[in-house]
Coordinates of C-alpha atoms in Angstrom, one line a residue:
P13 CA 24.3 90.1 9.3
K14 CA 25.0 93.0 10.5
N15 CA 22.7 94.5 12.6
E16 CA 22.6 97.9 14.8
I17 CA 24.0 96.0 17.9
T18 CA 27.2 95.0 15.0
Y19 CA 27.5 99.0 13.8
S20 CA 27.1 100.5 17.8
S21 CA 29.9 98.4 18.8
A22 CA 32.0 99.3 16.1
I23 CA 30.6 103.0 16.9
S24 CA 32.1 102.8 20.4
A25 CA 35.3 101.3 19.3
C26 CA 35.8 104.8 16.9
E27 CA 34.8 106.4 20.5
K28 CA 37.4 105.1 22.7
G29 CA 39.5 106.2 19.8
G30 CA 38.4 109.6 19.6
N31 CA 38.1 108.6 15.8
W32 CA 34.9 110.6 14.7
R33 CA 35.0 110.4 11.0
T34 CA 35.2 107.4 10.7
A35 CA 32.2 106.8 13.8
L36 CA 30.3 109.4 11.5
D37 CA 30.7 107.9 8.3
L38 CA 29.3 104.0 9.8
L39 CA 26.9 106.3 10.5
K40 CA 25.6 106.8 7.4
T41 CA 26.5 103.3 6.2
M42 CA 24.0 102.1 9.1
K43 CA 20.8 104.4 7.2
S44 CA 22.2 103.3 4.1
A45 CA 21.6 99.9 5.0
G46 CA 17.8 100.7 6.6
I47 CA 18.6 100.3 9.9
M48 CA 17.4 102.7 12.4
P49 CA 20.6 104.2 14.6
T50 CA 19.2 103.6 18.5
A51 CA 20.1 106.5 21.4
I52 CA 23.4 103.8 21.6
A53 CA 25.0 104.2 18.2
Y54 CA 24.4 108.4 18.4
N55 CA 26.0 108.6 21.9
A56 CA 28.9 106.9 21.0
A57 CA 29.7 108.9 17.7
I58 CA 29.5 112.0 20.2
S59 CA 31.3 110.3 22.4
A60 CA 33.9 109.6 18.8
C61 CA 33.1 113.8 18.3
E62 CA 33.7 115.3 21.9
K63 CA 37.4 112.6 22.1
G64 CA 38.6 113.5 18.8
L65 CA 38.0 117.5 19.6
N66 CA 35.2 118.7 17.6
P67 CA 31.9 119.5 19.5
S68 CA 30.6 121.2 16.1
K69 CA 30.3 117.4 14.7
A70 CA 29.4 116.3 18.1
L71 CA 26.3 119.4 17.9
E72 CA 25.5 117.9 14.3
I73 CA 24.8 114.5 15.3
F74 CA 22.7 116.0 18.1
D75 CA 20.1 117.6 16.0
E76 CA 20.2 115.0 13.1
M77 CA 19.5 112.2 16.3
K78 CA 16.5 115.1 17.4
R79 CA 15.2 115.2 14.0
E80 CA 15.1 111.4 13.5
G81 CA 13.0 111.2 16.8
V82 CA 15.2 109.4 18.1
R83 CA 15.0 110.3 22.3
P84 CA 18.6 111.7 23.8
T85 CA 19.6 110.3 27.1
V86 CA 21.7 111.9 30.6
V87 CA 24.6 110.1 27.9
T88 CA 23.6 112.3 25.4
F89 CA 23.4 115.4 27.1
S90 CA 26.3 114.5 28.8
A91 CA 28.5 113.2 26.0
L92 CA 27.5 116.7 24.4
I93 CA 28.2 119.2 27.0
S94 CA 32.0 117.8 27.6
A95 CA 33.0 117.7 23.4
C96 CA 31.4 121.6 24.3
E97 CA 33.9 122.3 27.5
K98 CA 36.8 120.0 24.6
G99 CA 36.5 123.3 22.0
Q100 CA 35.9 126.0 24.5
Q101 CA 32.9 126.0 24.4
W102 CA 31.5 127.0 27.4
K103 CA 28.0 129.1 25.7
L104 CA 26.7 126.2 24.7
A105 CA 27.9 123.5 26.7
L106 CA 25.4 126.0 28.5
S107 CA 23.0 126.0 26.8
V108 CA 22.6 122.2 25.8
L109 CA 22.1 122.1 30.1
E110 CA 19.5 124.1 30.0
E111 CA 17.9 121.9 27.6
M112 CA 19.6 118.8 29.5
K113 CA 17.5 120.4 33.0
T114 CA 13.9 120.4 31.4
T115 CA 14.0 116.7 30.5
F116 CA 16.2 115.5 33.5
G117 CA 17.1 117.8 35.8
P118 CA 20.2 118.3 37.7
N119 CA 23.2 115.5 36.7
V120 CA 26.6 115.6 38.6
I121 CA 28.0 114.4 35.4
A122 CA 26.3 116.9 32.8
Y123 CA 27.2 119.5 36.1
S124 CA 30.5 119.2 36.4
A125 CA 31.5 118.9 32.7
A126 CA 29.8 122.3 32.2
I127 CA 31.7 123.2 35.7
S128 CA 34.9 122.5 33.3
A129 CA 33.7 124.6 30.1
L130 CA 33.4 127.9 32.8
S131 CA 36.8 127.2 34.3
K132 CA 38.0 126.6 30.3
G133 CA 36.0 129.8 29.9
Q134 CA 37.9 132.3 32.4
Q135 CA 33.3 132.4 33.7
W136 CA 34.1 130.9 37.6
E137 CA 30.9 132.9 39.1
K138 CA 28.9 130.7 36.6
A139 CA 30.8 127.9 37.5
W140 CA 30.2 129.3 41.6
E141 CA 26.2 129.5 40.5
L142 CA 26.4 125.7 38.5
F143 CA 28.3 124.5 41.8
C144 CA 24.8 126.5 44.3
E145 CA 22.2 124.7 42.2
I146 CA 23.8 121.4 42.0
E147 CA 24.7 121.1 45.3
R148 CA 21.5 122.2 46.5
S149 CA 19.8 119.6 44.1
G150 CA 20.5 117.2 46.4
E151 CA 22.3 115.4 44.3
K152 CA 25.4 113.5 45.5
L153 CA 28.7 115.6 44.2
S154 CA 31.6 114.4 43.0
V155 CA 35.7 114.6 43.2
V156 CA 35.1 115.7 39.9
T157 CA 32.9 118.1 40.4
Y158 CA 34.4 119.6 43.4
N159 CA 37.7 119.7 41.4
A160 CA 36.3 121.3 38.3
T161 CA 34.8 124.3 39.6
M162 CA 37.7 124.6 42.0
T163 CA 39.7 125.6 39.1
A164 CA 37.6 127.4 37.4
L165 CA 37.7 129.9 41.1
E166 CA 41.3 129.5 41.5
K167 CA 41.5 130.8 38.0
G168 CA 39.3 133.4 39.1
L169 CA 41.8 134.3 41.5
Q170 CA 39.0 132.4 44.4
W171 CA 41.7 131.5 46.3
Q172 CA 39.9 132.0 49.3
R173 CA 37.2 130.0 48.3
A174 CA 38.8 128.0 46.6
L175 CA 41.3 126.4 49.2
D176 CA 37.4 126.1 51.5
L177 CA 36.0 124.5 48.6
F178 CA 39.4 121.8 49.2
D179 CA 38.7 122.0 52.7
E180 CA 34.9 120.7 52.3
M181 CA 36.4 117.5 50.6
K182 CA 38.3 116.9 52.7
Y183 CA 35.5 117.4 56.1
K184 CA 33.1 114.9 54.2
N185 CA 36.5 112.2 53.3
M186 CA 36.1 112.5 50.1
P187 CA 39.0 110.5 48.1
V188 CA 40.8 113.5 46.4
T189 CA 43.0 113.2 44.2
V190 CA 46.4 114.6 42.6
V191 CA 44.1 117.6 40.4
S192 CA 42.2 118.2 43.7
Y193 CA 46.3 119.0 45.2
G194 CA 47.0 121.3 42.0
S195 CA 43.7 123.4 42.3
A196 CA 45.0 123.5 45.8
I197 CA 48.6 124.6 45.2
S198 CA 46.6 126.3 42.5
A199 CA 45.5 128.9 44.9
C200 CA 48.1 128.7 47.3
E201 CA 49.8 130.4 44.5
K202 CA 47.1 133.3 43.7
G203 CA 46.9 134.0 47.0
Y204 CA 50.5 133.8 48.2
Q205 CA 50.4 131.1 50.4
W206 CA 53.1 129.5 50.8
R207 CA 52.8 128.1 54.0
Q208 CA 50.0 126.5 52.7
C209 CA 51.7 125.3 49.7
L210 CA 54.2 123.2 52.2
E211 CA 52.1 122.0 54.5
Y212 CA 49.6 120.6 50.8
L213 CA 52.4 118.7 49.9
D214 CA 53.3 117.7 53.3
E215 CA 49.9 116.6 53.1
M216 CA 50.2 114.5 50.1
T217 CA 53.4 112.7 51.5
E218 CA 51.3 111.3 54.0
R219 CA 48.5 109.9 51.7
K220 CA 50.7 108.6 49.3
I221 CA 49.8 110.4 46.5
P222 CA 52.5 111.2 44.0
K223 CA 53.4 114.9 42.6
N224 CA 54.1 115.3 39.3
V225 CA 55.3 118.7 37.7
I226 CA 52.5 120.2 37.9
I227 CA 52.2 120.3 41.3
F228 CA 55.8 120.7 41.9
G229 CA 55.1 124.3 39.0
A230 CA 52.5 125.2 41.0
A231 CA 54.3 125.1 44.5
M232 CA 57.9 126.9 42.6
S233 CA 55.2 129.7 40.7
C234 CA 54.5 129.9 44.8
M235 CA 57.0 130.4 46.6
E236 CA 58.9 132.8 42.9
K237 CA 55.9 134.6 43.8
S238 CA 56.2 134.8 47.9
C239 CA 59.5 135.8 47.5
R240 CA 61.2 132.6 49.3
A241 CA 63.9 132.0 46.9
D242 CA 65.2 130.0 49.5
I243 CA 62.1 127.4 49.7
A244 CA 62.8 127.4 46.1
F245 CA 65.5 126.0 46.4
Q246 CA 64.5 123.0 48.8
L247 CA 61.8 121.8 46.8
M248 CA 64.6 121.5 43.9
D249 CA 65.6 118.9 45.8
R250 CA 62.7 117.4 46.6
M251 CA 61.7 116.9 43.7
N252 CA 64.6 115.1 42.3
L253 CA 64.3 112.5 45.7
E254 CA 61.1 111.8 44.2
G255 CA 62.1 111.6 40.5
V256 CA 60.3 114.3 39.3
R257 CA 61.7 115.6 36.8
P258 CA 62.2 120.2 36.1
N259 CA 60.9 121.7 32.7
V260 CA 61.7 124.7 32.0
H261 CA 58.3 126.3 33.8
I262 CA 59.6 125.4 36.8
Y263 CA 63.5 126.0 36.3
N264 CA 62.6 129.8 35.2
S265 CA 60.5 130.0 38.3
A266 CA 64.4 128.6 40.0
I267 CA 65.3 131.8 38.9
S268 CA 63.2 134.2 39.2
A269 CA 62.9 133.4 43.0
F270 CA 66.6 134.1 43.6
A271 CA 66.0 136.7 41.6
R272 CA 64.1 138.4 43.8
G273 CA 65.4 138.1 46.8
K274 CA 68.9 139.3 46.0

């Protein structure tokens, strides 16, 4: 016979594929069968909506969960904030975070998701406030927290702050990722820091972090804006050597760099 565990497992399977419609149908079927969903089932359904890019449905499930007297967990709040982030709803992400803080206090996963939402909403000041708040709380900051904050700062043209954070990550021996370098190189582009950009590319080689088309795209933009056509063409050769295929954005940057350098 089907029980709470069977249904929760099925909803979790929907979550992995972002199949939110089936997840919601299973939740309804479960209740019709007289089986009361637990936080686990609700959390999986909210995560399915997050992966299926449907923040409004995630919020509906969250409200239903509270109406049914099922207590949300930290996982519930984090999944809901992630859903807001994916749906570009930064104001909603902040209000959910505030609600979470009253019950559970600061949580690094939830804060990181909220910072990502603010980054997508071009709200670097609020993202920076959250970063400072979670740092003051004594919670151990993750690479994801740093990456999200660096991206928010870089998008807000706060390139020096972004690079300071990147230095801090390395000073703390955190496992920097290709995403960390992507944000740092994009920050170099905003500040016309072409030498620093090249240093980061060499660092990636030393650390054996494979470069992708996003990394080279940001580096090419940096050379274009810094009027370094000579280096832009060297980067094209480097891409070829490292087996990365240029995209339209990279070709456009190279052409533009050449035009500026004439």
